[in-house]
Amino acid sequence: DIQMTQSPSSLSASVGDRVTITCRASQSISSSLNWYQQKPGTAPKFLIYAASSLQSGVPSRFSGGGSGTDFTLTISSLQPEDFATYYCQQSYSAPFTFGPGTKVDIK
Amino acid sequence: QVQLQESGPGLVKPSETLSLTCTVSGGSISNYYWTWVRQPPGKGLEWIGYIFYSGSTTYNPSLESRVTISLDTSKIQFSLKLSSVTAADTAVYYCAYSTTWCGGCFDPWGQGTLVTVSS
């Protein structure tokens, strides 16, 4: 199985801050990396696919980058509705695996 | 727009079989992958497996010996069965779907249903 790690596991930030989350795969996954946002008590929401492509309807302040084993999710200007947990996930090969999540909360 | 809704018992006894159904509305079952993902309380996400509309399945090896995913095209539903459950199987279970261009990209998801394994 491909193992996914994320850093940091949590972070505190203020509205308007630029936030970057890192995700690393245990082997090369090309650009087969997705990002999800999950708020308490709700299902994950699909944000970014193929490492850097924004899903329809996702605000442009979200961006993704990377390839191979190292990836990033950046929120350019944090908004109140962005406080949530973010998961990376590889879609390169089954079993599809998720990172442990990064919780973004209010400073 | 496709919407998914999970249903099934919220409480299952240890050693019994967990059975859940996902009902699809607003779309067809054809040409998509139909997925189950679970999330233990306070923990991360685990992909259980999926079924292609043709009926072929792929399961997570960690659960493969206990999992069956099936499709009922007439009812536009797909189901999950997990046998010999233990407390470790307590989780919110989500159904989701993905397209043929990215079988591992899950969108949209159902709202999830909590299944507790306890006697």
XYZ file of N, CA and C in Angstrom:
678
model
N 0.829 -1.186 0.000
C 0.000 0.000 0.000
C 0.880 1.258 0.000
N 0.385 2.299 -0.600
C 1.081 3.570 -0.586
C 0.686 4.334 0.678
N 1.686 4.708 1.462
C 1.430 5.431 2.707
C 1.475 6.934 2.435
N 0.545 7.650 3.033
C 0.479 9.094 2.892
C 0.720 9.754 4.243
N 1.546 10.760 4.268
C 1.760 11.531 5.489
C 1.452 12.997 5.207
N 1.094 13.720 6.241
C 0.789 15.144 6.126
C 1.487 15.910 7.241
N 1.857 17.136 6.940
C 2.377 18.018 7.979
C 1.930 19.453 7.710
N 1.650 20.218 8.773
C 1.606 19.724 10.157
C 0.322 18.917 10.394
N 0.204 18.333 11.569
C -1.042 17.626 11.905
C -2.127 18.626 12.285
N -1.730 19.774 12.764
C -2.674 20.846 13.046
C -1.955 22.179 12.979
N -2.737 23.220 12.751
C -2.171 24.557 12.741
C -3.243 25.555 13.146
N -2.786 26.631 13.734
C -3.676 27.726 14.107
C -3.338 28.922 13.233
N -4.361 29.524 12.667
C -4.141 30.647 11.769
C -5.271 31.653 11.899
N -5.018 32.826 11.389
C -6.013 33.902 11.438
C -6.634 34.120 10.071
N -7.815 34.702 10.084
C -8.463 35.063 8.818
C -7.521 35.980 8.033
N -7.354 35.656 6.767
C -6.467 36.427 5.901
C -5.075 35.842 5.762
N -4.713 34.903 6.619
C -3.396 34.281 6.541
C -3.271 33.400 5.308
N -2.033 33.223 4.872
C -1.708 32.249 3.841
C -1.293 30.966 4.558
N -1.902 29.862 4.162
C -1.676 28.584 4.835
C -1.220 27.547 3.806
N -0.198 26.785 4.177
C 0.279 25.721 3.304
C 0.364 24.416 4.079
N -0.207 23.378 3.512
C -0.184 22.024 4.080
C 0.609 21.142 3.124
N 1.438 20.293 3.691
C 2.284 19.401 2.890
C 1.811 17.961 3.007
N 1.896 17.258 1.916
C 1.528 15.840 1.857
C 2.656 15.094 1.160
N 2.993 13.938 1.690
C 4.070 13.139 1.093
C 3.601 11.697 0.912
N 3.916 11.142 -0.241
C 3.604 9.739 -0.534
C 4.844 8.878 -0.340
N 4.625 7.612 0.021
C 5.745 6.699 0.290
C 6.441 6.233 -0.988
N 5.827 6.471 -2.137
C 6.445 6.190 -3.428
C 5.862 7.171 -4.437
N 6.458 7.240 -5.582
C 5.963 8.180 -6.585
C 4.538 7.845 -7.021
N 3.693 8.869 -7.031
C 2.307 8.698 -7.476
C 2.008 9.636 -8.648
N 3.065 10.082 -9.313
C 2.895 11.014 -10.427
C 2.112 12.240 -9.928
N 1.017 12.560 -10.574
C 0.182 13.682 -10.108
C -1.164 13.195 -9.584
N -1.228 11.929 -9.210
C -2.506 11.329 -8.784
C -2.791 11.613 -7.315
N -2.967 12.885 -7.008
C -3.141 13.302 -5.628
C -4.350 14.231 -5.528
N -5.227 13.924 -4.581
C -6.444 14.709 -4.378
C -6.444 15.314 -2.986
N -7.212 16.385 -2.830
C -7.390 17.028 -1.528
C -8.873 17.127 -1.210
N -9.207 16.873 0.059
C -10.577 16.972 0.555
C -10.588 17.877 1.785
N -11.712 18.531 1.972
C -11.961 19.347 3.161
C -13.104 18.706 3.935
N -12.939 18.572 5.233
C -14.020 18.009 6.048
C -14.281 18.889 7.263
N -15.529 19.267 7.426
C -15.967 20.005 8.613
C -16.658 19.038 9.562
N -16.648 19.318 10.851
C -17.207 18.380 11.835
C -18.637 17.958 11.497
N -18.870 16.652 11.557
C -20.209 16.127 11.343
C -20.664 16.086 9.903
N -19.756 16.371 8.971
C -20.137 16.351 7.555
C -19.190 15.458 6.756
N -19.628 15.101 5.557
C -18.801 14.289 4.678
C -17.671 15.121 4.089
N -16.589 14.470 3.720
C -15.516 15.189 3.023
C -16.017 15.825 1.734
N -15.411 16.972 1.430
C -15.731 17.688 0.203
C -14.505 17.655 -0.702
N -14.709 17.287 -1.937
C -13.642 17.146 -2.928
C -13.190 18.530 -3.382
N -11.913 18.862 -3.176
C -11.427 20.199 -3.502
C -10.568 20.237 -4.764
N -9.564 19.365 -4.776
C -8.545 19.410 -5.821
C -8.247 17.990 -6.280
N -8.096 17.812 -7.594
C -7.713 16.523 -8.154
C -6.497 16.693 -9.045
N -5.860 15.581 -9.336
C -4.646 15.586 -10.162
C -3.639 16.619 -9.671
N -3.513 16.708 -8.371
C -2.535 17.557 -7.676
C -2.829 19.050 -7.730
N -3.340 19.538 -8.862
C -3.443 20.995 -8.982
C -4.717 21.496 -9.660
N -5.624 20.598 -10.007
C -6.850 21.011 -10.695
C -7.967 21.236 -9.693
N -8.557 22.420 -9.767
C -9.603 22.792 -8.829
C -10.923 22.185 -9.259
N -11.602 21.499 -8.328
C -12.935 20.991 -8.632
C -13.874 22.163 -8.856
N -14.868 21.961 -9.725
C -15.839 23.005 -10.024
C -16.484 23.541 -8.747
N -16.549 24.858 -8.637
C -17.204 25.483 -7.496
C -16.280 25.777 -6.321
N -15.049 25.282 -6.375
C -14.104 25.525 -5.279
C -13.448 26.895 -5.472
N -13.421 27.715 -4.419
C -12.855 29.071 -4.562
C -11.398 29.054 -5.024
N -11.033 30.069 -5.768
C -9.693 30.141 -6.353
C -8.602 30.410 -5.332
N -8.968 30.705 -4.080
C -7.932 30.885 -3.050
C -7.273 29.558 -2.690
N -7.900 28.456 -3.099
C -7.305 27.131 -2.905
C -6.444 26.797 -4.119
N -5.266 26.267 -3.864
C -4.423 25.799 -4.957
C -3.599 24.614 -4.492
N -3.252 23.776 -5.444
C -2.445 22.608 -5.136
C -1.253 22.533 -6.054
N -0.226 21.843 -5.582
C 0.969 21.698 -6.399
C 1.725 20.443 -6.044
N 2.734 20.173 -6.832
C 3.602 19.030 -6.573
C 3.412 17.901 -7.557
N 4.335 16.959 -7.495
C 4.250 15.731 -8.284
C 5.266 14.745 -7.726
N 5.102 13.497 -8.092
C 6.015 12.487 -7.575
C 5.629 12.060 -6.175
N 6.345 12.548 -5.182
C 6.052 12.173 -3.803
C 5.669 13.350 -2.907
N 5.897 14.572 -3.344
C 5.692 15.734 -2.483
C 4.676 16.698 -3.074
N 3.699 17.062 -2.240
C 2.571 17.860 -2.691
C 2.228 18.920 -1.647
N 1.558 19.966 -2.107
C 1.126 21.023 -1.202
C -0.299 21.451 -1.513
N -0.989 21.870 -0.472
C -2.270 22.562 -0.590
C -2.065 23.930 0.038
N -2.389 24.976 -0.706
C -2.240 26.336 -0.207
C -3.586 27.045 -0.228
N -3.867 27.723 0.856
C -5.023 28.627 0.917
C -4.434 30.026 0.981
N -4.689 30.829 -0.033
C -3.965 32.098 -0.164
C -4.394 33.132 0.872
N -5.664 33.130 1.232
C -6.173 34.073 2.221
C -7.292 33.372 2.973
N -6.978 32.892 4.149
C -7.894 32.036 4.913
C -9.191 32.774 5.244
N -10.296 32.117 4.969
C -11.613 32.670 5.270
C -12.260 31.905 6.415
N -13.244 32.490 7.089
C -13.854 31.810 8.253
C -14.387 30.416 7.910
N -14.882 30.246 6.689
C -15.459 28.944 6.309
C -14.394 27.903 5.977
N -13.126 28.294 5.994
C -12.049 27.359 5.655
C -11.521 26.594 6.863
N -11.991 26.945 8.060
C -11.518 26.232 9.238
C -12.131 24.831 9.220
N -11.261 23.830 9.095
C -11.701 22.459 8.822
C -10.479 21.548 8.890
N -10.707 20.274 8.635
C -9.609 19.322 8.499
C -9.430 18.992 7.021
N -8.186 18.956 6.594
C -7.868 18.713 5.192
C -7.122 17.387 5.062
N -7.567 16.582 4.102
C -6.963 15.279 3.850
C -6.417 15.221 2.418
N -5.219 14.687 2.289
C -4.752 14.336 0.959
C -5.072 12.863 0.730
N -5.119 12.459 -0.511
C -5.462 11.075 -0.862
C -4.846 10.742 -2.212
N -4.232 9.561 -2.297
C -3.654 9.168 -3.584
C -4.651 8.328 -4.363
N -4.778 8.657 -5.640
C -5.635 7.886 -6.547
C -4.784 7.188 -7.607
N -3.535 6.943 -7.274
C -2.612 6.308 -8.220
C -2.875 4.811 -8.349
N -3.086 4.163 -7.195
C -3.345 2.729 -7.230
C -4.136 2.296 -6.001
N -4.969 1.297 -6.204
C -5.728 0.722 -5.094
C -4.813 -0.153 -4.244
N -4.983 -0.188 -2.922
C -6.016 0.519 -2.179
C -5.726 2.014 -2.080
N -6.722 2.823 -2.385
C -6.566 4.268 -2.318
C -6.418 4.670 -0.857
N -5.424 5.470 -0.550
C -5.111 5.777 0.830
C -5.125 7.283 1.075
N -5.521 7.626 2.285
C -5.629 9.011 2.714
C -4.492 9.357 3.686
N -4.127 10.623 3.717
C -3.253 11.100 4.765
C -4.029 11.195 6.064
N -3.331 11.409 7.174
C -3.988 11.441 8.491
C -4.762 12.724 8.759
N -4.625 13.712 7.910
C -5.380 14.943 8.064
C -4.585 16.063 8.713
N -4.940 17.289 8.365
C -4.395 18.493 8.978
C -5.568 19.357 9.427
N -5.631 19.597 10.712
C -6.716 20.406 11.245
C -6.299 21.869 11.272
N -7.097 22.711 10.629
C -6.838 24.147 10.600
C -7.856 24.818 11.511
N -7.368 25.425 12.580
C -8.314 26.109 13.460
C -7.926 27.570 13.673
N -8.794 28.241 14.374
C -8.666 29.689 14.518
C -7.657 30.044 15.600
N -6.731 30.947 15.259
C -5.760 31.395 16.253
C -6.447 32.348 17.227
N -28.064 16.454 -10.677
C -26.862 16.208 -9.895
C -27.070 14.960 -9.041
N -26.086 14.073 -9.083
C -26.189 12.820 -8.335
C -26.143 13.090 -6.841
N -27.032 12.430 -6.118
C -27.015 12.476 -4.657
C -27.017 11.058 -4.125
N -26.341 10.863 -3.015
C -26.208 9.537 -2.413
C -26.722 9.570 -0.984
N -27.352 8.474 -0.571
C -27.883 8.396 0.787
C -27.656 7.002 1.342
N -26.925 6.939 2.458
C -26.685 5.656 3.109
C -27.852 5.295 4.017
N -28.095 4.005 4.177
C -29.110 3.555 5.121
C -28.718 2.184 5.648
N -29.203 1.893 6.859
C -28.909 0.612 7.473
C -28.908 0.724 8.977
N -28.766 -0.401 9.659
C -28.776 -0.400 11.127
C -27.639 0.412 11.710
N -27.934 1.129 12.781
C -26.914 1.917 13.445
C -26.177 1.139 14.524
N -26.672 -0.039 14.848
C -26.058 -0.863 15.888
C -25.968 -2.305 15.402
N -24.770 -2.860 15.505
C -24.536 -4.246 15.088
C -23.788 -4.955 16.217
N -24.160 -6.187 16.461
C -23.484 -6.947 17.525
C -22.152 -7.515 17.035
N -21.181 -7.630 17.927
C -19.905 -8.255 17.558
C -20.122 -9.631 16.955
N -19.315 -9.942 15.973
C -19.300 -11.193 15.213
C -20.401 -11.257 14.150
N -21.323 -10.306 14.145
C -22.384 -10.323 13.137
C -21.936 -9.580 11.876
N -22.858 -9.474 10.923
C -22.544 -8.838 9.645
C -23.196 -7.466 9.560
N -22.375 -6.477 9.246
C -22.839 -5.113 9.015
C -23.352 -5.033 7.582
N -24.551 -4.473 7.412
C -25.115 -4.337 6.064
C -25.627 -2.922 5.867
N -25.135 -2.269 4.833
C -25.550 -0.909 4.507
C -25.914 -0.822 3.028
N -26.809 0.104 2.736
C -27.224 0.355 1.356
C -27.025 1.818 1.042
N -26.620 2.103 -0.168
C -26.492 3.469 -0.657
C -27.450 3.637 -1.832
N -28.391 4.558 -1.691
C -29.354 4.824 -2.751
C -28.906 6.032 -3.554
N -28.915 5.859 -4.862
C -28.467 6.900 -5.784
C -29.683 7.599 -6.373
N -29.668 8.905 -6.362
C -30.739 9.658 -7.011
C -30.133 10.727 -7.912
N -30.890 11.075 -8.945
C -30.431 12.128 -9.837
C -29.454 11.672 -10.890
N -29.294 10.373 -11.035
C -28.345 9.902 -12.029
C -28.438 8.414 -12.225
N -27.585 7.910 -13.087
C -27.577 6.490 -13.423
C -26.404 5.798 -12.736
N -26.540 4.480 -12.606
C -25.460 3.683 -12.020
C -24.375 3.427 -13.073
N -24.720 3.532 -14.336
C -23.815 3.115 -15.409
C -22.576 3.983 -15.514
N -21.459 3.327 -15.890
C -20.207 4.013 -16.206
C -19.552 4.730 -15.040
N -19.823 4.287 -13.831
C -19.186 4.885 -12.675
C -18.686 3.795 -11.734
N -17.783 4.214 -10.835
C -17.351 3.373 -9.729
C -18.141 3.793 -8.493
N -18.575 2.806 -7.709
C -19.372 3.070 -6.529
C -18.601 2.585 -5.308
N -18.314 3.531 -4.404
C -17.291 3.343 -3.371
C -17.857 3.391 -1.961
N -17.197 2.676 -1.069
C -17.446 2.801 0.369
C -16.169 3.240 1.059
N -16.302 4.224 1.954
C -15.200 4.738 2.770
C -15.714 4.799 4.215
N -14.843 4.553 5.165
C -15.285 4.664 6.552
C -14.344 5.539 7.368
N -14.860 6.022 8.499
C -14.099 6.918 9.364
C -14.451 6.626 10.813
N -13.564 5.944 11.542
C -13.802 5.740 12.982
C -13.927 7.094 13.680
N -14.698 7.148 14.758
C -14.886 8.421 15.456
C -13.565 9.093 15.815
N -13.422 10.341 15.395
C -12.227 11.113 15.715
C -10.985 10.720 14.950
N -11.118 9.849 13.950
C -9.948 9.363 13.221
C -10.049 9.690 11.731
N -9.126 9.154 10.975
C -9.033 9.445 9.556
C -9.894 8.547 8.696
N -9.717 8.693 7.386
C -10.549 8.029 6.387
C -9.883 6.765 5.861
N -10.695 5.725 5.672
C -10.188 4.452 5.142
C -11.070 4.014 3.979
N -10.459 3.805 2.826
C -11.181 3.302 1.665
C -11.443 1.815 1.836
N -12.696 1.408 1.707
C -13.085 0.011 1.896
C -13.017 -0.745 0.571
N -13.537 -0.124 -0.488
C -13.535 -0.787 -1.788
C -14.547 -0.144 -2.703
N -14.575 -0.622 -3.948
C -15.587 -0.114 -4.872
C -16.023 -1.187 -5.853
N -17.141 -0.886 -6.503
C -17.677 -1.757 -7.536
C -17.898 -0.926 -8.781
N -17.492 -1.454 -9.916
C -17.744 -0.804 -11.183
C -19.134 -1.205 -11.640
N -19.754 -0.402 -12.499
C -21.118 -0.702 -12.894
C -21.238 -2.065 -13.583
N -20.126 -2.553 -14.116
C -20.134 -3.870 -14.761
C -20.238 -5.001 -13.735
N -19.969 -4.661 -12.457
C -20.030 -5.659 -11.404
C -18.672 -6.056 -10.853
N -17.599 -5.615 -11.489
C -16.265 -5.972 -10.984
C -15.955 -5.165 -9.725
N -15.287 -5.814 -8.785
C -15.016 -5.186 -7.497
C -13.518 -5.133 -7.212
N -13.131 -4.153 -6.398
C -11.780 -4.046 -5.862
C -11.918 -3.663 -4.401
N -11.248 -4.433 -3.552
C -11.368 -4.208 -2.120
C -10.013 -3.837 -1.511
N -10.079 -3.169 -0.370
C -8.875 -2.923 0.403
C -8.399 -4.263 0.969
N -7.158 -4.648 0.713
C -6.670 -5.945 1.210
C -6.832 -6.112 2.718
N -6.826 -4.999 3.449
C -6.945 -5.089 4.911
C -8.330 -5.580 5.339
N -9.314 -5.478 4.433
C -10.692 -5.868 4.761
C -11.239 -6.928 3.816
N -10.461 -7.271 2.810
C -10.967 -8.075 1.693
C -11.644 -9.382 2.111
N -11.118 -10.018 3.137
C -11.669 -11.316 3.540
C -13.067 -11.188 4.153
N -13.460 -9.965 4.507
C -14.746 -9.776 5.198
C -15.742 -8.924 4.424
N -15.323 -8.373 3.296
C -16.141 -7.372 2.599
C -16.784 -7.921 1.328
N -18.018 -7.495 1.115
C -18.686 -7.711 -0.167
C -19.419 -6.437 -0.544
N -19.151 -5.944 -1.751
C -19.895 -4.804 -2.291
C -20.659 -5.298 -3.503
N -21.934 -4.957 -3.538
C -22.768 -5.415 -4.651
C -23.609 -4.257 -5.174
N -24.166 -4.484 -6.358
C -24.900 -3.443 -7.073
C -26.276 -3.964 -7.442
N -27.295 -3.129 -7.265
C -28.644 -3.476 -7.719
C -29.055 -2.391 -8.709
N -28.831 -2.652 -9.983
C -29.085 -1.615 -10.985
C -30.564 -1.282 -11.098
N -31.434 -2.249 -10.815
C -32.867 -1.982 -10.951
C -33.343 -0.994 -9.892
N -32.716 -1.061 -8.727
C -33.099 -0.157 -7.641
C -32.177 1.064 -7.560
N -31.167 1.094 -8.417
C -30.157 2.150 -8.391
C -29.588 2.276 -6.983
N -29.131 1.134 -6.482
C -28.542 1.065 -5.155
C -27.285 0.218 -5.208
N -26.388 0.457 -4.261
C -25.296 -0.479 -4.057
C -25.138 -0.707 -2.561
N -24.573 -1.843 -2.235
C -24.580 -2.286 -0.846
C -23.199 -2.687 -0.356
N -23.047 -2.628 0.963
C -21.828 -3.064 1.638
C -22.204 -4.107 2.676
N -21.482 -5.200 2.682
C -21.595 -6.185 3.756
C -20.198 -6.399 4.327
N -20.099 -6.301 5.659
C -18.844 -6.527 6.363
C -19.116 -7.559 7.447
N -18.489 -8.684 7.334
C -18.782 -9.794 8.238
C -17.865 -9.798 9.454
N -18.262 -10.566 10.449
C -17.448 -10.797 11.659
C -16.940 -9.492 12.252
N -17.855 -8.568 12.473
C -17.444 -7.247 12.938
C -16.986 -7.270 14.396
N -16.110 -6.330 14.716
C -15.654 -6.095 16.084
C -15.801 -4.605 16.381
N -15.448 -4.226 17.593
C -15.549 -2.817 17.973
C -14.699 -1.935 17.058
N -13.647 -2.487 16.500
C -12.776 -1.723 15.603
C -13.483 -1.311 14.309
N -14.614 -1.925 14.030
C -15.383 -1.569 12.821
C -16.393 -0.452 13.084
N -16.458 0.022 14.324
C -17.316 1.168 14.632
C -16.800 2.388 13.872
N -17.671 2.996 13.099
C -17.235 4.098 12.239
C -18.440 4.762 11.586
N -18.204 5.932 11.027
C -19.151 6.510 10.082
C -18.808 5.923 8.716
N -19.802 5.361 8.069
C -19.614 4.752 6.754
C -20.211 5.682 5.696
N -19.391 6.012 4.707
C -19.806 6.878 3.612
C -19.835 6.090 2.306
N -20.829 6.410 1.476
C -20.770 5.946 0.094
C -20.410 7.151 -0.781
N -19.809 6.868 -1.901
C -19.363 7.921 -2.814
C -19.253 7.327 -4.201
N -19.063 8.199 -5.191
C -18.844 7.640 -6.517
C -17.693 8.342 -7.220
N -17.210 7.691 -8.230
C -16.128 8.266 -9.018
C -16.300 7.854 -10.475
N -15.683 8.630 -11.333
C -15.854 8.425 -12.767
C -14.749 7.548 -13.326
N -14.919 7.123 -14.546
C -13.934 6.242 -15.159
C -12.613 6.957 -15.429
N -12.628 8.296 -15.531
C -11.361 8.993 -15.798
C -10.518 9.103 -14.537
N -11.154 8.923 -13.371
C -10.413 8.907 -12.114
C -11.182 8.065 -11.111
N -10.948 6.775 -11.136
C -11.677 5.878 -10.246
C -11.419 6.148 -8.782
N -10.313 6.802 -8.490
C -9.970 7.075 -7.101
C -10.287 8.477 -6.649
N -11.103 9.194 -7.414
C -11.504 10.556 -7.048
C -12.963 10.519 -6.621
N -13.207 10.758 -5.345
C -14.524 10.494 -4.792
C -15.346 11.774 -4.641
N -16.382 11.881 -5.454
C -17.229 13.070 -5.442
C -18.462 12.816 -6.283
N -19.652 12.951 -5.714
C -19.933 13.397 -4.357
C -19.942 12.238 -3.357
N -20.202 12.592 -2.098
C -20.326 11.627 -1.013
C -21.741 11.690 -0.441
N -22.159 10.574 0.163
C -23.364 10.618 0.963
C -23.064 11.335 2.278
N -24.084 11.537 3.070
C -23.899 12.249 4.341
C -23.227 11.392 5.399
N -23.202 10.082 5.196
C -22.585 9.170 6.144
C -23.578 8.639 7.152
N -23.293 7.430 7.635
C -24.129 6.830 8.668
C -23.233 6.174 9.702
N -23.500 6.460 10.970
C -22.691 5.893 12.049
C -23.162 4.486 12.361
N -22.217 3.562 12.350
C -22.496 2.197 12.748
C -21.651 1.881 13.973
N -22.314 1.492 15.028
C -21.642 1.137 16.278
C -21.697 -0.374 16.460
N -20.559 -0.968 16.756
C -20.513 -2.406 17.023
C -20.439 -2.591 18.531
N -21.501 -3.138 19.074
C -21.565 -3.323 20.524
C -22.642 -4.354 20.846
N -22.414 -5.065 21.921
C -23.426 -6.038 22.353
C -24.463 -5.375 23.244
